Amino acid sequence: MKLRVDHLRLAFDGALILDNLSFEVREREFVSILGPSGCGKSTILNILAGVLPDYDGCVEVDGEPVFGVSRHFAYMPQNDLLLEWKTILDNVSLYGLIHHDRSIRQKAQADFKTFGLEGYEGAYPSALSGGMRQRAAFLRTSLCEADILLLDEPFGALDVITRNEMQDWLLSLRTRYNRTTLLVTHDIDEALYLSDRILILSNKPSRILKEIDLRQQSKSRDWLFSQSRLKKEIYDLLKGENHA
């Protein structure tokens, strides 16, 4: 098992956010976490990324315990966090600059076409559309030497058309950059379209209400449009938790 989260427990100011939350993610699997607003979805990613060290429970990668900031995880938040005074090439190569690895810049240049950024190497973030900025942020994340990508609603700030285009783009990249990925999203369609499995969380304190296995599905927009029954099932679960 690539990632194992066991009996995760976290409280803020006496309020229990996560209580004995456990799940596993297989090697190269894409897993989405869905849940009501404020249930602790992003908190889980912050714990894995080492941002929140004060928790009870165990996190393991490849069977070894992981604590704090780790080389195993690369984190991409909703906001692209591009540095406006640096070029796109400089932005996506920051990992190499920090770790004194010149090969990262060369890898970035080789990937600009794949990420739809060819010709913008010397441009500044202000010249890019919202979708292109997110592609740059994703390229920067993918260049980190990490086993597991943590994506926190990366397309949530985009309009619906651009978001759908970014989902199509990410799905097309999965066969080439087939890395273990944990996605937090509030978008049911996005979770269904991109995921091998979906974990649906309860409201605070969080626990897993249901797991949906989609590994045998061949994904397309037509397939997604036909999933009205499954979407309603998920919606009813989330709606029930919002009123809990």
mmCIF file of C-alpha atoms in Angstrom:
data_model
loop_
_atom_site.group_PDB
_atom_site.id
_atom_site.type_symbol
_atom_site.label_atom_id
_atom_site.label_comp_id
_atom_site.label_asym_id
_atom_site.label_seq_id
_atom_site.Cartn_x
_atom_site.Cartn_y
_atom_site.Cartn_z
ATOM 1 C CA MET A 1 0.000 0.000 0.000
ATOM 2 C CA LYS A 2 1.422 3.387 -0.994
ATOM 3 C CA LEU A 3 -0.288 5.588 1.610
ATOM 4 C CA ARG A 4 -1.911 4.505 4.846
ATOM 5 C CA VAL A 5 -3.701 6.895 7.204
ATOM 6 C CA ASP A 6 -4.638 5.200 10.462
ATOM 7 C CA HIS A 7 -6.882 6.544 13.253
ATOM 8 C CA LEU A 8 -6.202 10.188 12.470
ATOM 9 C CA ARG A 9 -7.511 12.481 15.208
ATOM 10 C CA LEU A 10 -7.291 16.276 15.397
ATOM 11 C CA ALA A 11 -9.021 18.913 17.528
ATOM 12 C CA PHE A 12 -9.022 22.744 17.288
ATOM 13 C CA ASP A 13 -9.914 24.787 20.395
ATOM 14 C CA GLY A 14 -11.631 21.801 21.939
ATOM 15 C CA ALA A 15 -13.682 21.012 18.790
ATOM 16 C CA LEU A 16 -13.033 17.586 17.300
ATOM 17 C CA ILE A 17 -12.357 17.865 13.550
ATOM 18 C CA LEU A 18 -11.075 14.386 12.688
ATOM 19 C CA ASP A 19 -11.858 11.361 14.836
ATOM 20 C CA ASN A 20 -10.243 7.992 14.116
ATOM 21 C CA LEU A 21 -10.192 8.618 10.365
ATOM 22 C CA SER A 22 -8.539 5.778 8.445
ATOM 23 C CA PHE A 23 -8.046 5.095 4.728
ATOM 24 C CA GLU A 24 -5.517 3.701 2.258
ATOM 25 C CA VAL A 25 -4.341 4.715 -1.217
ATOM 26 C CA ARG A 26 -2.696 2.290 -3.619
ATOM 27 C CA GLU A 27 0.370 2.945 -5.749
ATOM 28 C CA ARG A 28 -0.514 5.199 -8.747
ATOM 29 C CA GLU A 29 -4.134 5.488 -7.619
ATOM 30 C CA PHE A 30 -6.146 8.690 -7.961
ATOM 31 C CA VAL A 31 -8.426 9.155 -4.928
ATOM 32 C CA SER A 32 -10.806 12.068 -4.355
ATOM 33 C CA ILE A 33 -12.137 13.237 -1.002
ATOM 34 C CA LEU A 34 -15.657 14.687 -1.004
ATOM 35 C CA GLY A 35 -17.470 16.107 2.004
ATOM 36 C CA PRO A 36 -19.528 18.997 3.362
ATOM 37 C CA SER A 37 -17.870 22.414 3.694
ATOM 38 C CA GLY A 38 -15.808 22.615 6.852
ATOM 39 C CA CYS A 39 -15.680 18.868 7.446
ATOM 40 C CA GLY A 40 -11.863 18.747 7.414
ATOM 41 C CA LYS A 41 -11.034 17.761 3.825
ATOM 42 C CA SER A 42 -8.229 20.317 3.462
ATOM 43 C CA THR A 43 -7.107 19.582 7.020
ATOM 44 C CA ILE A 44 -6.239 16.041 5.933
ATOM 45 C CA LEU A 45 -3.984 17.370 3.148
ATOM 46 C CA ASN A 46 -2.385 19.868 5.540
ATOM 47 C CA ILE A 47 -1.520 17.026 7.918
ATOM 48 C CA LEU A 48 0.004 14.956 5.103
ATOM 49 C CA ALA A 49 1.952 17.981 3.827
ATOM 50 C CA GLY A 50 3.368 18.566 7.318
ATOM 51 C CA VAL A 51 1.612 21.911 7.837
ATOM 52 C CA LEU A 52 -0.333 20.612 10.866
ATOM 53 C CA PRO A 53 1.990 18.482 13.008
ATOM 54 C CA ASP A 54 -0.129 18.264 16.183
ATOM 55 C CA TYR A 55 -2.380 15.279 15.546
ATOM 56 C CA ASP A 56 -2.886 11.776 16.855
ATOM 57 C CA GLY A 57 -2.708 8.735 14.636
ATOM 58 C CA CYS A 58 -0.307 7.372 12.066
ATOM 59 C CA VAL A 59 0.631 8.271 8.492
ATOM 60 C CA GLU A 60 2.681 5.725 6.543
ATOM 61 C CA VAL A 61 4.175 5.787 3.051
ATOM 62 C CA ASP A 62 5.438 2.466 1.697
ATOM 63 C CA GLY A 63 5.022 0.979 5.160
ATOM 64 C CA GLU A 64 7.238 3.565 6.885
ATOM 65 C CA PRO A 65 5.905 6.179 9.350
ATOM 66 C CA VAL A 66 6.005 9.783 8.108
ATOM 67 C CA PHE A 67 6.099 12.850 10.372
ATOM 68 C CA GLY A 68 6.057 16.551 9.496
ATOM 69 C CA VAL A 69 7.290 17.881 6.156
ATOM 70 C CA SER A 70 8.311 14.975 3.943
ATOM 71 C CA ARG A 71 9.814 14.437 0.508
ATOM 72 C CA HIS A 72 6.960 12.015 -0.181
ATOM 73 C CA PHE A 73 4.331 14.732 -0.715
ATOM 74 C CA ALA A 74 3.966 17.611 -3.184
ATOM 75 C CA TYR A 75 1.136 20.015 -2.332
ATOM 76 C CA MET A 76 -0.875 22.151 -4.774
ATOM 77 C CA PRO A 77 -3.399 24.555 -3.178
ATOM 78 C CA GLN A 78 -6.423 26.157 -4.857
ATOM 79 C CA ASN A 79 -4.581 29.441 -5.481
ATOM 80 C CA ASP A 80 -1.731 29.085 -7.962
ATOM 81 C CA LEU A 81 0.710 31.118 -5.786
ATOM 82 C CA LEU A 82 2.795 32.088 -8.812
ATOM 83 C CA LEU A 83 5.365 34.788 -8.104
ATOM 84 C CA GLU A 84 4.299 37.743 -10.242
ATOM 85 C CA TRP A 85 7.833 39.145 -10.571
ATOM 86 C CA LYS A 86 9.282 35.910 -11.945
ATOM 87 C CA THR A 87 8.861 34.383 -15.406
ATOM 88 C CA ILE A 88 6.791 31.234 -15.863
ATOM 89 C CA LEU A 89 9.939 29.164 -16.368
ATOM 90 C CA ASP A 90 11.411 30.554 -13.151
ATOM 91 C CA ASN A 91 8.145 29.899 -11.320
ATOM 92 C CA VAL A 92 7.823 26.265 -12.329
ATOM 93 C CA SER A 93 11.528 25.648 -11.626
ATOM 94 C CA LEU A 94 11.439 26.886 -8.018
ATOM 95 C CA TYR A 95 11.899 23.382 -6.601
ATOM 96 C CA GLY A 96 15.170 23.059 -8.497
ATOM 97 C CA LEU A 97 16.327 26.491 -7.328
ATOM 98 C CA ILE A 98 15.589 25.695 -3.694
ATOM 99 C CA HIS A 99 17.294 22.299 -3.871
ATOM 100 C CA HIS A 100 20.140 23.416 -6.163
ATOM 101 C CA ASP A 101 19.088 20.976 -8.880
ATOM 102 C CA ARG A 102 19.694 22.441 -12.347
ATOM 103 C CA SER A 103 18.078 19.457 -14.055
ATOM 104 C CA ILE A 104 14.634 20.634 -12.904
ATOM 105 C CA ARG A 105 14.826 23.664 -15.192
ATOM 106 C CA GLN A 106 15.670 21.427 -18.147
ATOM 107 C CA LYS A 107 12.776 19.069 -17.285
ATOM 108 C CA ALA A 108 10.437 22.052 -17.046
ATOM 109 C CA GLN A 109 11.427 23.330 -20.485
ATOM 110 C CA ALA A 110 10.845 19.873 -21.962
ATOM 111 C CA ASP A 111 7.335 19.769 -20.471
ATOM 112 C CA PHE A 112 6.088 23.206 -21.521
ATOM 113 C CA LYS A 113 4.435 21.869 -24.676
ATOM 114 C CA THR A 114 2.761 18.977 -22.845
ATOM 115 C CA PHE A 115 1.315 21.413 -20.310
ATOM 116 C CA GLY A 116 0.041 23.810 -22.970
ATOM 117 C CA LEU A 117 2.551 26.510 -22.015
ATOM 118 C CA GLU A 118 4.893 26.469 -25.019
ATOM 119 C CA GLY A 119 5.959 29.996 -25.940
ATOM 120 C CA TYR A 120 5.292 31.389 -22.468
ATOM 121 C CA GLU A 121 8.586 30.424 -20.867
ATOM 122 C CA GLY A 122 9.692 34.065 -20.625
ATOM 123 C CA ALA A 123 6.248 35.517 -19.912
ATOM 124 C CA TYR A 124 5.080 36.694 -16.505
ATOM 125 C CA PRO A 125 1.999 35.282 -14.710
ATOM 126 C CA SER A 126 -0.100 38.352 -15.525
ATOM 127 C CA ALA A 127 0.021 37.327 -19.210
ATOM 128 C CA LEU A 128 -1.644 33.952 -18.540
ATOM 129 C CA SER A 129 -5.310 33.009 -18.347
ATOM 130 C CA GLY A 130 -6.661 31.342 -15.214
ATOM 131 C CA GLY A 131 -6.425 27.903 -16.760
ATOM 132 C CA MET A 132 -2.855 28.464 -17.952
ATOM 133 C CA ARG A 133 -1.837 29.677 -14.499
ATOM 134 C CA GLN A 134 -3.202 26.441 -13.024
ATOM 135 C CA ARG A 135 -1.280 24.429 -15.627
ATOM 136 C CA ALA A 136 1.882 26.258 -14.580
ATOM 137 C CA ALA A 137 1.129 25.552 -10.922
ATOM 138 C CA PHE A 138 0.526 21.887 -11.715
ATOM 139 C CA LEU A 139 3.782 21.673 -13.679
ATOM 140 C CA ARG A 140 5.630 23.187 -10.717
ATOM 141 C CA THR A 141 4.040 20.599 -8.409
ATOM 142 C CA SER A 142 4.769 17.677 -10.732
ATOM 143 C CA LEU A 143 8.460 18.637 -10.919
ATOM 144 C CA CYS A 144 8.861 18.093 -7.181
ATOM 145 C CA GLU A 145 10.612 14.841 -6.327
ATOM 146 C CA ALA A 146 7.588 13.429 -4.518
ATOM 147 C CA ASP A 147 5.727 10.126 -4.558
ATOM 148 C CA ILE A 148 2.279 11.549 -3.880
ATOM 149 C CA LEU A 149 0.527 14.650 -5.225
ATOM 150 C CA LEU A 150 -1.856 16.494 -2.887
ATOM 151 C CA LEU A 151 -4.339 18.638 -4.846
ATOM 152 C CA ASP A 152 -6.581 20.959 -2.818
ATOM 153 C CA GLU A 153 -9.461 22.085 -5.095
ATOM 154 C CA PRO A 154 -6.972 23.179 -7.789
ATOM 155 C CA PHE A 155 -9.706 24.150 -10.277
ATOM 156 C CA GLY A 156 -12.247 25.519 -7.800
ATOM 157 C CA ALA A 157 -11.672 29.189 -8.668
ATOM 158 C CA LEU A 158 -12.137 28.695 -12.422
ATOM 159 C CA ASP A 159 -15.320 29.223 -14.422
ATOM 160 C CA VAL A 160 -17.238 26.065 -15.344
ATOM 161 C CA ILE A 161 -16.011 25.861 -18.967
ATOM 162 C CA THR A 162 -12.352 26.370 -18.038
ATOM 163 C CA ARG A 163 -12.707 23.945 -15.132
ATOM 164 C CA ASN A 164 -14.085 21.265 -17.456
ATOM 165 C CA GLU A 165 -11.233 21.890 -19.895
ATOM 166 C CA MET A 166 -8.715 21.537 -17.049
ATOM 167 C CA GLN A 167 -10.332 18.286 -15.932
ATOM 168 C CA ASP A 168 -10.091 16.919 -19.492
ATOM 169 C CA TRP A 169 -6.467 18.021 -19.625
ATOM 170 C CA LEU A 170 -5.615 16.403 -16.281
ATOM 171 C CA LEU A 171 -7.342 13.167 -17.282
ATOM 172 C CA SER A 172 -5.293 13.078 -20.500
ATOM 173 C CA LEU A 173 -2.087 13.541 -18.492
ATOM 174 C CA ARG A 174 -2.766 10.686 -16.101
ATOM 175 C CA THR A 175 -1.372 8.017 -18.416
ATOM 176 C CA ARG A 176 1.906 9.950 -18.733
ATOM 177 C CA TYR A 177 2.258 11.281 -15.168
ATOM 178 C CA ASN A 178 0.694 8.316 -13.420
ATOM 179 C CA ARG A 179 1.515 9.293 -9.853
ATOM 180 C CA THR A 180 -0.358 8.561 -6.680
ATOM 181 C CA THR A 181 -2.767 11.474 -6.218
ATOM 182 C CA LEU A 182 -5.108 12.631 -3.471
ATOM 183 C CA LEU A 183 -7.608 15.280 -4.580
ATOM 184 C CA VAL A 184 -9.853 17.355 -2.325
ATOM 185 C CA THR A 185 -12.855 18.748 -4.191
ATOM 186 C CA HIS A 186 -16.413 19.933 -3.600
ATOM 187 C CA ASP A 187 -17.384 19.095 -7.200
ATOM 188 C CA ILE A 188 -19.184 15.733 -7.566
ATOM 189 C CA ASP A 189 -18.669 15.640 -11.345
ATOM 190 C CA GLU A 190 -14.953 16.343 -10.950
ATOM 191 C CA ALA A 191 -14.543 13.530 -8.432
ATOM 192 C CA LEU A 192 -16.427 11.048 -10.627
ATOM 193 C CA TYR A 193 -14.556 12.047 -13.786
ATOM 194 C CA LEU A 194 -11.015 11.972 -12.433
ATOM 195 C CA SER A 195 -10.980 9.350 -9.702
ATOM 196 C CA ASP A 196 -10.268 5.670 -9.297
ATOM 197 C CA ARG A 197 -12.024 5.874 -5.937
ATOM 198 C CA ILE A 198 -14.008 8.492 -4.013
ATOM 199 C CA LEU A 199 -14.079 8.805 -0.227
ATOM 200 C CA ILE A 200 -17.170 10.613 1.046
ATOM 201 C CA LEU A 201 -16.697 12.190 4.468
ATOM 202 C CA SER A 202 -19.220 12.983 7.149
ATOM 203 C CA ASN A 203 -19.488 16.337 8.857
ATOM 204 C CA LYS A 204 -17.358 17.031 11.927
ATOM 205 C CA PRO A 205 -15.976 14.934 13.359
ATOM 206 C CA SER A 206 -15.082 13.426 10.013
ATOM 207 C CA ARG A 207 -15.468 9.759 9.226
ATOM 208 C CA ILE A 208 -15.848 7.929 5.925
ATOM 209 C CA LEU A 209 -19.535 7.531 5.066
ATOM 210 C CA LYS A 210 -19.037 5.680 1.800
ATOM 211 C CA GLU A 211 -16.340 4.592 -0.637
ATOM 212 C CA ILE A 212 -17.099 4.516 -4.366
ATOM 213 C CA ASP A 213 -14.874 2.357 -6.585
ATOM 214 C CA LEU A 214 -14.598 3.569 -10.203
ATOM 215 C CA ARG A 215 -11.486 1.692 -11.269
ATOM 216 C CA GLN A 216 -13.284 -0.387 -13.894
ATOM 217 C CA GLN A 217 -14.957 2.597 -15.562
ATOM 218 C CA SER A 218 -13.834 3.983 -18.917
ATOM 219 C CA LYS A 219 -14.142 7.737 -18.415
ATOM 220 C CA SER A 220 -15.602 10.189 -20.905
ATOM 221 C CA ARG A 221 -17.927 13.200 -20.742
ATOM 222 C CA ASP A 222 -20.746 11.044 -22.129
ATOM 223 C CA TRP A 223 -20.164 8.510 -19.347
ATOM 224 C CA LEU A 224 -20.188 11.329 -16.786
ATOM 225 C CA PHE A 225 -23.453 12.794 -18.131
ATOM 226 C CA SER A 226 -25.099 9.376 -17.787
ATOM 227 C CA GLN A 227 -24.334 8.978 -14.080
ATOM 228 C CA SER A 228 -27.437 10.743 -12.745
ATOM 229 C CA ARG A 229 -28.295 7.997 -10.247
ATOM 230 C CA LEU A 230 -24.790 7.902 -8.771
ATOM 231 C CA LYS A 231 -24.628 11.706 -8.630
ATOM 232 C CA LYS A 232 -27.948 11.800 -6.763
ATOM 233 C CA GLU A 233 -26.722 9.188 -4.287
ATOM 234 C CA ILE A 234 -23.633 11.260 -3.532
ATOM 235 C CA TYR A 235 -25.625 14.488 -3.409
ATOM 236 C CA ASP A 236 -28.115 12.983 -0.943
ATOM 237 C CA LEU A 237 -25.262 11.839 1.305
ATOM 238 C CA LEU A 238 -23.662 15.287 1.295
ATOM 239 C CA LYS A 239 -26.984 17.056 1.724
ATOM 240 C CA GLY A 240 -27.781 14.889 4.728
ATOM 241 C CA GLU A 241 -24.458 15.775 6.313
ATOM 242 C CA ASN A 242 -24.962 19.495 5.696
ATOM 243 C CA HIS A 243 -28.148 19.257 7.755
ATOM 244 C CA ALA A 244 -26.672 16.994 10.416
#
